[in-house]
mmCIF file with all atom_site columns, C-alpha atoms in Angstrom:
data_model
loop_
_atom_site.group_PDB
_atom_site.id
_atom_site.type_symbol
_atom_site.label_atom_id
_atom_site.label_alt_id
_atom_site.label_comp_id
_atom_site.label_asym_id
_atom_site.label_entity_id
_atom_site.label_seq_id
_atom_site.pdbx_PDB_ins_code
_atom_site.Cartn_x
_atom_site.Cartn_y
_atom_site.Cartn_z
_atom_site.occupancy
_atom_site.B_iso_or_equiv
_atom_site.pdbx_formal_charge
_atom_site.auth_seq_id
_atom_site.auth_comp_id
_atom_site.auth_asym_id
_atom_site.auth_atom_id
_atom_site.pdbx_PDB_model_num
ATOM 1   C CA . UNK A 1 1   ? -10.822 -23.479 -6.432  1.00 0.00 ? 43  UNK A CA 1
ATOM 2   C CA . UNK A 1 2   ? -9.704  -21.095 -3.709  1.00 0.00 ? 44  UNK A CA 1
ATOM 3   C CA . UNK A 1 3   ? -6.871  -22.813 -1.833  1.00 0.00 ? 45  UNK A CA 1
ATOM 4   C CA . UNK A 1 4   ? -6.351  -19.892 0.548   1.00 0.00 ? 46  UNK A CA 1
ATOM 5   C CA . UNK A 1 5   ? -9.429  -18.255 2.030   1.00 0.00 ? 47  UNK A CA 1
ATOM 6   C CA . UNK A 1 6   ? -10.036 -15.212 4.146   1.00 0.00 ? 48  UNK A CA 1
ATOM 7   C CA . UNK A 1 7   ? -13.669 -15.468 5.124   1.00 0.00 ? 49  UNK A CA 1
ATOM 8   C CA . UNK A 1 8   ? -14.004 -11.985 6.588   1.00 0.00 ? 50  UNK A CA 1
ATOM 9   C CA . UNK A 1 9   ? -13.961 -9.353  3.837   1.00 0.00 ? 51  UNK A CA 1
ATOM 10  C CA . UNK A 1 10  ? -13.795 -6.562  6.382   1.00 0.00 ? 52  UNK A CA 1
ATOM 11  C CA . UNK A 1 11  ? -13.080 -5.917  10.055  1.00 0.00 ? 53  UNK A CA 1
ATOM 12  C CA . UNK A 1 12  ? -13.476 -2.798  12.176  1.00 0.00 ? 54  UNK A CA 1
ATOM 13  C CA . UNK A 1 13  ? -11.507 -2.398  15.422  1.00 0.00 ? 55  UNK A CA 1
ATOM 14  C CA . UNK A 1 14  ? -11.048 0.470   17.845  1.00 0.00 ? 56  UNK A CA 1
ATOM 15  C CA . UNK A 1 15  ? -7.637  2.023   18.228  1.00 0.00 ? 57  UNK A CA 1
ATOM 16  C CA . UNK A 1 16  ? -5.663  0.325   20.998  1.00 0.00 ? 58  UNK A CA 1
ATOM 17  C CA . UNK A 1 17  ? -7.600  -2.937  20.816  1.00 0.00 ? 59  UNK A CA 1
ATOM 18  C CA . UNK A 1 18  ? -6.494  -6.220  19.282  1.00 0.00 ? 60  UNK A CA 1
ATOM 19  C CA . UNK A 1 19  ? -7.131  -6.961  15.598  1.00 0.00 ? 61  UNK A CA 1
ATOM 20  C CA . UNK A 1 20  ? -7.368  -10.632 14.629  1.00 0.00 ? 62  UNK A CA 1
ATOM 21  C CA . UNK A 1 21  ? -7.327  -11.535 10.961  1.00 0.00 ? 63  UNK A CA 1
ATOM 22  C CA . UNK A 1 22  ? -7.971  -15.122 9.970   1.00 0.00 ? 64  UNK A CA 1
ATOM 23  C CA . UNK A 1 23  ? -6.930  -17.293 7.048   1.00 0.00 ? 65  UNK A CA 1
ATOM 24  C CA . UNK A 1 24  ? -7.720  -20.898 6.134   1.00 0.00 ? 66  UNK A CA 1
ATOM 25  C CA . UNK A 1 25  ? -6.044  -23.081 3.563   1.00 0.00 ? 67  UNK A CA 1
ATOM 26  C CA . UNK A 1 26  ? -6.886  -26.402 1.948   1.00 0.00 ? 68  UNK A CA 1
ATOM 27  C CA . UNK A 1 27  ? -3.601  -27.547 0.387   1.00 0.00 ? 69  UNK A CA 1
ATOM 28  C CA . UNK A 1 28  ? -1.696  -29.642 2.940   1.00 0.00 ? 70  UNK A CA 1
ATOM 29  C CA . UNK A 1 29  ? 1.476   -29.194 0.877   1.00 0.00 ? 71  UNK A CA 1
ATOM 30  C CA . UNK A 1 30  ? 1.737   -25.524 1.876   1.00 0.00 ? 72  UNK A CA 1
ATOM 31  C CA . UNK A 1 31  ? 4.649   -25.120 4.276   1.00 0.00 ? 73  UNK A CA 1
ATOM 32  C CA . UNK A 1 32  ? 5.389   -21.409 4.328   1.00 0.00 ? 74  UNK A CA 1
ATOM 33  C CA . UNK A 1 33  ? 2.929   -18.632 5.045   1.00 0.00 ? 75  UNK A CA 1
ATOM 34  C CA . UNK A 1 34  ? 3.121   -14.866 4.776   1.00 0.00 ? 76  UNK A CA 1
ATOM 35  C CA . UNK A 1 35  ? 1.003   -11.810 5.475   1.00 0.00 ? 77  UNK A CA 1
ATOM 36  C CA . UNK A 1 36  ? 1.041   -8.769  3.239   1.00 0.00 ? 78  UNK A CA 1
ATOM 37  C CA . UNK A 1 37  ? -0.463  -5.358  3.818   1.00 0.00 ? 79  UNK A CA 1
ATOM 38  C CA . UNK A 1 38  ? -1.811  -3.184  1.012   1.00 0.00 ? 80  UNK A CA 1
ATOM 39  C CA . UNK A 1 39  ? -2.728  0.476   0.995   1.00 0.00 ? 81  UNK A CA 1
ATOM 40  C CA . UNK A 1 40  ? -4.832  1.914   -1.853  1.00 0.00 ? 82  UNK A CA 1
ATOM 41  C CA . UNK A 1 41  ? -2.864  2.720   -5.019  1.00 0.00 ? 83  UNK A CA 1
ATOM 42  C CA . UNK A 1 42  ? 0.216   0.921   -3.687  1.00 0.00 ? 84  UNK A CA 1
ATOM 43  C CA . UNK A 1 43  ? 1.594   -2.573  -4.111  1.00 0.00 ? 85  UNK A CA 1
ATOM 44  C CA . UNK A 1 44  ? 1.360   -5.010  -1.203  1.00 0.00 ? 86  UNK A CA 1
ATOM 45  C CA . UNK A 1 45  ? 4.233   -4.945  1.288   1.00 0.00 ? 87  UNK A CA 1
ATOM 46  C CA . UNK A 1 46  ? 5.521   -7.906  3.258   1.00 0.00 ? 88  UNK A CA 1
ATOM 47  C CA . UNK A 1 47  ? 4.546   -7.907  6.913   1.00 0.00 ? 89  UNK A CA 1
ATOM 48  C CA . UNK A 1 48  ? 5.442   -11.180 8.624   1.00 0.00 ? 90  UNK A CA 1
ATOM 49  C CA . UNK A 1 49  ? 5.902   -14.854 7.789   1.00 0.00 ? 91  UNK A CA 1
ATOM 50  C CA . UNK A 1 50  ? 5.950   -18.257 9.422   1.00 0.00 ? 92  UNK A CA 1
ATOM 51  C CA . UNK A 1 51  ? 7.341   -21.626 8.476   1.00 0.00 ? 93  UNK A CA 1
ATOM 52  C CA . UNK A 1 52  ? 5.325   -24.784 9.089   1.00 0.00 ? 94  UNK A CA 1
ATOM 53  C CA . UNK A 1 53  ? 7.930   -25.966 11.583  1.00 0.00 ? 95  UNK A CA 1
ATOM 54  C CA . UNK A 1 54  ? 6.763   -23.207 13.943  1.00 0.00 ? 96  UNK A CA 1
ATOM 55  C CA . UNK A 1 55  ? 3.387   -22.373 15.414  1.00 0.00 ? 97  UNK A CA 1
ATOM 56  C CA . UNK A 1 56  ? 4.051   -18.740 16.305  1.00 0.00 ? 98  UNK A CA 1
ATOM 57  C CA . UNK A 1 57  ? 6.168   -15.862 15.074  1.00 0.00 ? 99  UNK A CA 1
ATOM 58  C CA . UNK A 1 58  ? 6.310   -12.358 16.542  1.00 0.00 ? 100 UNK A CA 1
ATOM 59  C CA . UNK A 1 59  ? 7.551   -9.086  15.179  1.00 0.00 ? 101 UNK A CA 1
ATOM 60  C CA . UNK A 1 60  ? 6.761   -6.086  17.335  1.00 0.00 ? 102 UNK A CA 1
ATOM 61  C CA . UNK A 1 61  ? 2.997   -5.511  17.386  1.00 0.00 ? 103 UNK A CA 1
ATOM 62  C CA . UNK A 1 62  ? 2.408   -8.324  14.887  1.00 0.00 ? 104 UNK A CA 1
ATOM 63  C CA . UNK A 1 63  ? 2.125   -12.025 15.719  1.00 0.00 ? 105 UNK A CA 1
ATOM 64  C CA . UNK A 1 64  ? 1.207   -14.822 13.358  1.00 0.00 ? 106 UNK A CA 1
ATOM 65  C CA . UNK A 1 65  ? -0.149  -18.118 14.690  1.00 0.00 ? 107 UNK A CA 1
ATOM 66  C CA . UNK A 1 66  ? -0.242  -21.327 12.674  1.00 0.00 ? 108 UNK A CA 1
ATOM 67  C CA . UNK A 1 67  ? -2.465  -24.308 13.450  1.00 0.00 ? 109 UNK A CA 1
ATOM 68  C CA . UNK A 1 68  ? -1.436  -26.983 10.966  1.00 0.00 ? 110 UNK A CA 1
ATOM 69  C CA . UNK A 1 69  ? -3.984  -29.561 12.029  1.00 0.00 ? 111 UNK A CA 1
ATOM 70  C CA . UNK A 1 70  ? -6.786  -27.062 11.426  1.00 0.00 ? 112 UNK A CA 1
ATOM 71  C CA . UNK A 1 71  ? -5.070  -25.593 8.343   1.00 0.00 ? 113 UNK A CA 1
ATOM 72  C CA . UNK A 1 72  ? -5.595  -22.178 9.872   1.00 0.00 ? 114 UNK A CA 1
ATOM 73  C CA . UNK A 1 73  ? -3.440  -19.147 10.501  1.00 0.00 ? 115 UNK A CA 1
ATOM 74  C CA . UNK A 1 74  ? -4.176  -15.845 12.120  1.00 0.00 ? 116 UNK A CA 1
ATOM 75  C CA . UNK A 1 75  ? -2.534  -12.435 12.367  1.00 0.00 ? 117 UNK A CA 1
ATOM 76  C CA . UNK A 1 76  ? -2.813  -10.535 15.642  1.00 0.00 ? 118 UNK A CA 1
ATOM 77  C CA . UNK A 1 77  ? -2.103  -6.824  15.797  1.00 0.00 ? 119 UNK A CA 1
ATOM 78  C CA . UNK A 1 78  ? -1.732  -5.398  19.304  1.00 0.00 ? 120 UNK A CA 1
ATOM 79  C CA . UNK A 1 79  ? -2.344  -2.568  19.885  1.00 0.00 ? 121 UNK A CA 1
ATOM 80  C CA . UNK A 1 80  ? -4.106  -1.569  16.688  1.00 0.00 ? 122 UNK A CA 1
ATOM 81  C CA . UNK A 1 81  ? -3.292  1.872   15.298  1.00 0.00 ? 123 UNK A CA 1
ATOM 82  C CA . UNK A 1 82  ? -5.090  3.994   12.668  1.00 0.00 ? 124 UNK A CA 1
ATOM 83  C CA . UNK A 1 83  ? -2.121  3.505   10.307  1.00 0.00 ? 125 UNK A CA 1
ATOM 84  C CA . UNK A 1 84  ? -2.879  -0.217  10.318  1.00 0.00 ? 126 UNK A CA 1
ATOM 85  C CA . UNK A 1 85  ? -6.017  0.459   8.279   1.00 0.00 ? 127 UNK A CA 1
ATOM 86  C CA . UNK A 1 86  ? -5.362  -1.390  5.024   1.00 0.00 ? 128 UNK A CA 1
ATOM 87  C CA . UNK A 1 87  ? -6.198  -4.589  3.165   1.00 0.00 ? 129 UNK A CA 1
ATOM 88  C CA . UNK A 1 88  ? -4.377  -7.647  4.526   1.00 0.00 ? 130 UNK A CA 1
ATOM 89  C CA . UNK A 1 89  ? -3.629  -10.669 2.373   1.00 0.00 ? 131 UNK A CA 1
ATOM 90  C CA . UNK A 1 90  ? -2.412  -14.002 3.615   1.00 0.00 ? 132 UNK A CA 1
ATOM 91  C CA . UNK A 1 91  ? -0.323  -16.077 1.229   1.00 0.00 ? 133 UNK A CA 1
ATOM 92  C CA . UNK A 1 92  ? 1.003   -19.623 1.178   1.00 0.00 ? 134 UNK A CA 1
ATOM 93  C CA . UNK A 1 93  ? 3.732   -21.470 -0.651  1.00 0.00 ? 135 UNK A CA 1
ATOM 94  C CA . UNK A 1 94  ? 5.066   -24.971 -1.229  1.00 0.00 ? 136 UNK A CA 1
ATOM 95  C CA . UNK A 1 95  ? 8.839   -25.413 -0.917  1.00 0.00 ? 137 UNK A CA 1
ATOM 96  C CA . UNK A 1 96  ? 10.663  -25.758 -4.186  1.00 0.00 ? 138 UNK A CA 1
ATOM 97  C CA . UNK A 1 97  ? 8.028   -24.138 -6.384  1.00 0.00 ? 139 UNK A CA 1
ATOM 98  C CA . UNK A 1 98  ? 10.033  -21.107 -7.508  1.00 0.00 ? 140 UNK A CA 1
ATOM 99  C CA . UNK A 1 99  ? 8.708   -19.216 -4.505  1.00 0.00 ? 141 UNK A CA 1
ATOM 100 C CA . UNK A 1 100 ? 5.235   -19.105 -6.054  1.00 0.00 ? 142 UNK A CA 1
ATOM 101 C CA . UNK A 1 101 ? 2.705   -17.676 -3.623  1.00 0.00 ? 143 UNK A CA 1
ATOM 102 C CA . UNK A 1 102 ? -1.019  -18.382 -3.514  1.00 0.00 ? 144 UNK A CA 1
ATOM 103 C CA . UNK A 1 103 ? -2.887  -15.432 -2.026  1.00 0.00 ? 145 UNK A CA 1
ATOM 104 C CA . UNK A 1 104 ? -6.149  -15.191 -0.152  1.00 0.00 ? 146 UNK A CA 1
ATOM 105 C CA . UNK A 1 105 ? -8.999  -12.840 -0.993  1.00 0.00 ? 147 UNK A CA 1
ATOM 106 C CA . UNK A 1 106 ? -7.999  -10.181 1.501   1.00 0.00 ? 148 UNK A CA 1
ATOM 107 C CA . UNK A 1 107 ? -9.516  -8.592  4.616   1.00 0.00 ? 149 UNK A CA 1
ATOM 108 C CA . UNK A 1 108 ? -10.023 -4.851  4.833   1.00 0.00 ? 150 UNK A CA 1
ATOM 109 C CA . UNK A 1 109 ? -9.111  -3.657  8.338   1.00 0.00 ? 151 UNK A CA 1
ATOM 110 C CA . UNK A 1 110 ? -10.457 -0.332  9.568   1.00 0.00 ? 152 UNK A CA 1
ATOM 111 C CA . UNK A 1 111 ? -9.004  0.963   12.833  1.00 0.00 ? 153 UNK A CA 1
ATOM 112 C CA . UNK A 1 112 ? -11.262 3.618   14.275  1.00 0.00 ? 154 UNK A CA 1
ATOM 113 C CA . UNK A 1 113 ? -10.410 6.345   16.774  1.00 0.00 ? 155 UNK A CA 1
ATOM 114 C CA . UNK B 2 1   ? 16.138  1.615   -2.192  1.00 0.00 ? 119 UNK B CA 1
ATOM 115 C CA . UNK B 2 2   ? 15.186  -1.578  -4.040  1.00 0.00 ? 120 UNK B CA 1
ATOM 116 C CA . UNK B 2 3   ? 12.441  -1.211  -6.544  1.00 0.00 ? 121 UNK B CA 1
ATOM 117 C CA . UNK B 2 4   ? 9.949   -2.849  -8.833  1.00 0.00 ? 122 UNK B CA 1
ATOM 118 C CA . UNK B 2 5   ? 8.735   -0.306  -11.345 1.00 0.00 ? 123 UNK B CA 1
ATOM 119 C CA . UNK B 2 6   ? 5.616   -0.671  -13.450 1.00 0.00 ? 124 UNK B CA 1
ATOM 120 C CA . UNK B 2 7   ? 5.608   1.606   -16.453 1.00 0.00 ? 125 UNK B CA 1
ATOM 121 C CA . UNK B 2 8   ? 2.082   2.976   -16.108 1.00 0.00 ? 126 UNK B CA 1
ATOM 122 C CA . UNK B 2 9   ? -0.147  3.675   -13.105 1.00 0.00 ? 127 UNK B CA 1
ATOM 123 C CA . UNK B 2 10  ? -3.321  4.023   -15.172 1.00 0.00 ? 128 UNK B CA 1
ATOM 124 C CA . UNK B 2 11  ? -4.177  2.804   -18.669 1.00 0.00 ? 129 UNK B CA 1
ATOM 125 C CA . UNK B 2 12  ? -7.357  2.974   -20.711 1.00 0.00 ? 130 UNK B CA 1
ATOM 126 C CA . UNK B 2 13  ? -7.507  0.725   -23.758 1.00 0.00 ? 131 UNK B CA 1
ATOM 127 C CA . UNK B 2 14  ? -10.152 -0.264  -26.285 1.00 0.00 ? 132 UNK B CA 1
ATOM 128 C CA . UNK B 2 15  ? -11.551 -3.752  -26.721 1.00 0.00 ? 133 UNK B CA 1
ATOM 129 C CA . UNK B 2 16  ? -9.447  -5.736  -29.172 1.00 0.00 ? 134 UNK B CA 1
ATOM 130 C CA . UNK B 2 17  ? -6.267  -3.722  -28.688 1.00 0.00 ? 135 UNK B CA 1
ATOM 131 C CA . UNK B 2 18  ? -2.966  -5.420  -27.947 1.00 0.00 ? 136 UNK B CA 1
ATOM 132 C CA . UNK B 2 19  ? -1.745  -4.152  -24.577 1.00 0.00 ? 137 UNK B CA 1
ATOM 133 C CA . UNK B 2 20  ? 1.742   -4.269  -23.109 1.00 0.00 ? 138 UNK B CA 1
ATOM 134 C CA . UNK B 2 21  ? 2.364   -3.887  -19.374 1.00 0.00 ? 139 UNK B CA 1
ATOM 135 C CA . UNK B 2 22  ? 6.011   -3.454  -18.480 1.00 0.00 ? 140 UNK B CA 1
ATOM 136 C CA . UNK B 2 23  ? 7.777   -4.261  -15.228 1.00 0.00 ? 141 UNK B CA 1
ATOM 137 C CA . UNK B 2 24  ? 11.406  -3.645  -14.314 1.00 0.00 ? 142 UNK B CA 1
ATOM 138 C CA . UNK B 2 25  ? 13.248  -4.634  -11.123 1.00 0.00 ? 143 UNK B CA 1
ATOM 139 C CA . UNK B 2 26  ? 16.664  -3.465  -9.976  1.00 0.00 ? 144 UNK B CA 1
ATOM 140 C CA . UNK B 2 27  ? 17.385  -6.177  -7.390  1.00 0.00 ? 145 UNK B CA 1
ATOM 141 C CA . UNK B 2 28  ? 18.865  -8.834  -9.679  1.00 0.00 ? 146 UNK B CA 1
ATOM 142 C CA . UNK B 2 29  ? 16.011  -11.147 -8.674  1.00 0.00 ? 147 UNK B CA 1
ATOM 143 C CA . UNK B 2 30  ? 15.625  -14.429 -10.516 1.00 0.00 ? 148 UNK B CA 1
ATOM 144 C CA . UNK B 2 31  ? 11.851  -14.732 -10.106 1.00 0.00 ? 149 UNK B CA 1
ATOM 145 C CA . UNK B 2 32  ? 9.227   -12.377 -11.477 1.00 0.00 ? 150 UNK B CA 1
ATOM 146 C CA . UNK B 2 33  ? 5.445   -12.597 -11.305 1.00 0.00 ? 151 UNK B CA 1
ATOM 147 C CA . UNK B 2 34  ? 2.312   -11.019 -12.705 1.00 0.00 ? 152 UNK B CA 1
ATOM 148 C CA . UNK B 2 35  ? -0.857  -10.980 -10.600 1.00 0.00 ? 153 UNK B CA 1
ATOM 149 C CA . UNK B 2 36  ? -4.201  -9.329  -11.026 1.00 0.00 ? 154 UNK B CA 1
ATOM 150 C CA . UNK B 2 37  ? -6.239  -8.035  -8.114  1.00 0.00 ? 155 UNK B CA 1
ATOM 151 C CA . UNK B 2 38  ? -10.021 -7.997  -8.265  1.00 0.00 ? 156 UNK B CA 1
ATOM 152 C CA . UNK B 2 39  ? -12.551 -7.275  -5.482  1.00 0.00 ? 157 UNK B CA 1
ATOM 153 C CA . UNK B 2 40  ? -13.561 -10.430 -3.664  1.00 0.00 ? 158 UNK B CA 1
ATOM 154 C CA . UNK B 2 41  ? -11.037 -12.543 -5.571  1.00 0.00 ? 159 UNK B CA 1
ATOM 155 C CA . UNK B 2 42  ? -7.773  -11.350 -4.044  1.00 0.00 ? 160 UNK B CA 1
ATOM 156 C CA . UNK B 2 43  ? -4.536  -11.672 -5.986  1.00 0.00 ? 161 UNK B CA 1
ATOM 157 C CA . UNK B 2 44  ? -4.504  -14.278 -8.713  1.00 0.00 ? 162 UNK B CA 1
ATOM 158 C CA . UNK B 2 45  ? -1.338  -15.412 -10.468 1.00 0.00 ? 163 UNK B CA 1
ATOM 159 C CA . UNK B 2 46  ? -1.304  -14.950 -14.239 1.00 0.00 ? 164 UNK B CA 1
ATOM 160 C CA . UNK B 2 47  ? 2.239   -15.945 -15.201 1.00 0.00 ? 165 UNK B CA 1
ATOM 161 C CA . UNK B 2 48  ? 5.620   -16.193 -13.577 1.00 0.00 ? 166 UNK B CA 1
ATOM 162 C CA . UNK B 2 49  ? 9.222   -16.570 -14.658 1.00 0.00 ? 167 UNK B CA 1
ATOM 163 C CA . UNK B 2 50  ? 12.135  -18.042 -12.733 1.00 0.00 ? 168 UNK B CA 1
ATOM 164 C CA . UNK B 2 51  ? 14.802  -17.217 -15.288 1.00 0.00 ? 169 UNK B CA 1
ATOM 165 C CA . UNK B 2 52  ? 15.430  -15.281 -18.459 1.00 0.00 ? 170 UNK B CA 1
ATOM 166 C CA . UNK B 2 53  ? 13.373  -16.634 -21.365 1.00 0.00 ? 171 UNK B CA 1
ATOM 167 C CA . UNK B 2 54  ? 11.587  -19.024 -18.980 1.00 0.00 ? 172 UNK B CA 1
ATOM 168 C CA . UNK B 2 55  ? 7.881   -18.717 -18.220 1.00 0.00 ? 173 UNK B CA 1
ATOM 169 C CA . UNK B 2 56  ? 5.260   -20.727 -16.396 1.00 0.00 ? 174 UNK B CA 1
ATOM 170 C CA . UNK B 2 57  ? 1.482   -20.405 -16.448 1.00 0.00 ? 175 UNK B CA 1
ATOM 171 C CA . UNK B 2 58  ? -0.169  -19.364 -13.269 1.00 0.00 ? 176 UNK B CA 1
ATOM 172 C CA . UNK B 2 59  ? -3.792  -19.912 -12.300 1.00 0.00 ? 177 UNK B CA 1
ATOM 173 C CA . UNK B 2 60  ? -5.431  -17.625 -14.886 1.00 0.00 ? 178 UNK B CA 1
ATOM 174 C CA . UNK B 2 61  ? -3.201  -17.403 -18.004 1.00 0.00 ? 179 UNK B CA 1
ATOM 175 C CA . UNK B 2 62  ? -5.984  -17.345 -20.600 1.00 0.00 ? 180 UNK B CA 1
ATOM 176 C CA . UNK B 2 63  ? -5.881  -14.232 -22.757 1.00 0.00 ? 181 UNK B CA 1
ATOM 177 C CA . UNK B 2 64  ? -2.381  -13.295 -21.594 1.00 0.00 ? 182 UNK B CA 1
ATOM 178 C CA . UNK B 2 65  ? 1.194   -13.963 -22.621 1.00 0.00 ? 183 UNK B CA 1
ATOM 179 C CA . UNK B 2 66  ? 4.532   -12.839 -21.195 1.00 0.00 ? 184 UNK B CA 1
ATOM 180 C CA . UNK B 2 67  ? 8.045   -12.041 -22.294 1.00 0.00 ? 185 UNK B CA 1
ATOM 181 C CA . UNK B 2 68  ? 11.286  -12.069 -20.351 1.00 0.00 ? 186 UNK B CA 1
ATOM 182 C CA . UNK B 2 69  ? 14.208  -11.283 -22.613 1.00 0.00 ? 187 UNK B CA 1
ATOM 183 C CA . UNK B 2 70  ? 16.325  -9.713  -19.871 1.00 0.00 ? 188 UNK B CA 1
ATOM 184 C CA . UNK B 2 71  ? 16.596  -10.616 -16.210 1.00 0.00 ? 189 UNK B CA 1
ATOM 185 C CA . UNK B 2 72  ? 15.340  -7.266  -14.976 1.00 0.00 ? 190 UNK B CA 1
ATOM 186 C CA . UNK B 2 73  ? 12.305  -6.936  -17.262 1.00 0.00 ? 191 UNK B CA 1
ATOM 187 C CA . UNK B 2 74  ? 9.070   -8.944  -17.361 1.00 0.00 ? 192 UNK B CA 1
ATOM 188 C CA . UNK B 2 75  ? 6.315   -7.896  -19.737 1.00 0.00 ? 193 UNK B CA 1
ATOM 189 C CA . UNK B 2 76  ? 2.664   -8.906  -19.647 1.00 0.00 ? 194 UNK B CA 1
ATOM 190 C CA . UNK B 2 77  ? 0.828   -8.905  -22.976 1.00 0.00 ? 195 UNK B CA 1
ATOM 191 C CA . UNK B 2 78  ? -2.909  -8.860  -23.482 1.00 0.00 ? 196 UNK B CA 1
ATOM 192 C CA . UNK B 2 79  ? -3.221  -10.222 -26.999 1.00 0.00 ? 197 UNK B CA 1
ATOM 193 C CA . UNK B 2 80  ? -6.700  -8.797  -27.614 1.00 0.00 ? 198 UNK B CA 1
ATOM 194 C CA . UNK B 2 81  ? -7.990  -6.817  -24.663 1.00 0.00 ? 199 UNK B CA 1
ATOM 195 C CA . UNK B 2 82  ? -11.475 -7.553  -23.397 1.00 0.00 ? 200 UNK B CA 1
ATOM 196 C CA . UNK B 2 83  ? -13.629 -5.794  -20.815 1.00 0.00 ? 201 UNK B CA 1
ATOM 197 C CA . UNK B 2 84  ? -13.228 -8.677  -18.352 1.00 0.00 ? 202 UNK B CA 1
ATOM 198 C CA . UNK B 2 85  ? -9.514  -7.868  -18.239 1.00 0.00 ? 203 UNK B CA 1
ATOM 199 C CA . UNK B 2 86  ? -10.260 -4.553  -16.563 1.00 0.00 ? 204 UNK B CA 1
ATOM 200 C CA . UNK B 2 87  ? -8.334  -4.934  -13.314 1.00 0.00 ? 205 UNK B CA 1
ATOM 201 C CA . UNK B 2 88  ? -5.395  -3.888  -11.150 1.00 0.00 ? 206 UNK B CA 1
ATOM 202 C CA . UNK B 2 89  ? -2.243  -5.607  -12.399 1.00 0.00 ? 207 UNK B CA 1
ATOM 203 C CA . UNK B 2 90  ? 0.621   -6.150  -9.983  1.00 0.00 ? 208 UNK B CA 1
ATOM 204 C CA . UNK B 2 91  ? 4.152   -7.177  -10.837 1.00 0.00 ? 209 UNK B CA 1
ATOM 205 C CA . UNK B 2 92  ? 6.441   -8.701  -8.213  1.00 0.00 ? 210 UNK B CA 1
ATOM 206 C CA . UNK B 2 93  ? 9.922   -10.121 -7.974  1.00 0.00 ? 211 UNK B CA 1
ATOM 207 C CA . UNK B 2 94  ? 11.755  -12.351 -5.536  1.00 0.00 ? 212 UNK B CA 1
ATOM 208 C CA . UNK B 2 95  ? 15.113  -13.960 -5.035  1.00 0.00 ? 213 UNK B CA 1
ATOM 209 C CA . UNK B 2 96  ? 15.405  -17.731 -5.400  1.00 0.00 ? 214 UNK B CA 1
ATOM 210 C CA . UNK B 2 97  ? 14.905  -19.540 -2.126  1.00 0.00 ? 215 UNK B CA 1
ATOM 211 C CA . UNK B 2 98  ? 13.225  -16.541 -0.546  1.00 0.00 ? 216 UNK B CA 1
ATOM 212 C CA . UNK B 2 99  ? 9.472   -16.264 -0.375  1.00 0.00 ? 217 UNK B CA 1
ATOM 213 C CA . UNK B 2 100 ? 9.074   -12.567 0.232   1.00 0.00 ? 218 UNK B CA 1
ATOM 214 C CA . UNK B 2 101 ? 8.001   -10.633 -2.818  1.00 0.00 ? 219 UNK B CA 1
ATOM 215 C CA . UNK B 2 102 ? 8.702   -7.024  -3.655  1.00 0.00 ? 220 UNK B CA 1
ATOM 216 C CA . UNK B 2 103 ? 5.707   -5.603  -5.485  1.00 0.00 ? 221 UNK B CA 1
ATOM 217 C CA . UNK B 2 104 ? 5.374   -2.720  -7.872  1.00 0.00 ? 222 UNK B CA 1
ATOM 218 C CA . UNK B 2 105 ? 2.729   -0.054  -7.300  1.00 0.00 ? 223 UNK B CA 1
ATOM 219 C CA . UNK B 2 106 ? 0.362   -1.604  -9.813  1.00 0.00 ? 224 UNK B CA 1
ATOM 220 C CA . UNK B 2 107 ? -1.240  -0.639  -13.110 1.00 0.00 ? 225 UNK B CA 1
ATOM 221 C CA . UNK B 2 108 ? -4.962  0.075   -13.120 1.00 0.00 ? 226 UNK B CA 1
ATOM 222 C CA . UNK B 2 109 ? -6.114  -1.073  -16.572 1.00 0.00 ? 227 UNK B CA 1
ATOM 223 C CA . UNK B 2 110 ? -9.551  -0.182  -17.890 1.00 0.00 ? 228 UNK B CA 1
ATOM 224 C CA . UNK B 2 111 ? -10.731 -1.800  -21.115 1.00 0.00 ? 229 UNK B CA 1
ATOM 225 C CA . UNK B 2 112 ? -13.655 0.006   -22.760 1.00 0.00 ? 230 UNK B CA 1
#
């Protein structure tokens, strides 16, 4: 049972435009959410996170939005750059569970010139 | 620079072999994790440990075991490797109370 879902396996965006990656979750106990970025032959690296007490968090070109009622979060990248081409995973956690993360299936972002 | 080091980048093993995947972290993290990454399935948690000699099953523990004798080292053991265990294996660590993981570079295991 996939508790964290990324329904778009891939996304192609032109350089300079906005990339929007989406993630849905089913477990209402999740209260902390993260995005990770993964290049081929490397481990995932942390990108940005958001607590359930917020609905938005920004870090430079990256913004994560959380809609708790819809159990939906999204990652916006503005402007998109070719170096952003990677697989993006969203992840979710329940407080007090030894920081255990449940990951989504991933979205491959391709930023074209 | 903080690190999680996985002993092998690529491994090829035969069906039925016992396989050891090693992971070492130098950040004094309490928590360590083993995930596998498969196309279309994302990252799935196999086992995790929140302290030395402690272990907890993740979502897909069948066919695997783990060992954590020292804080910095977390080993994943495939008791009898099978072809459906061909995958990318990722080790991660984190500090208690902090949700961000540091991942290793992964081990691409092929079972033939």
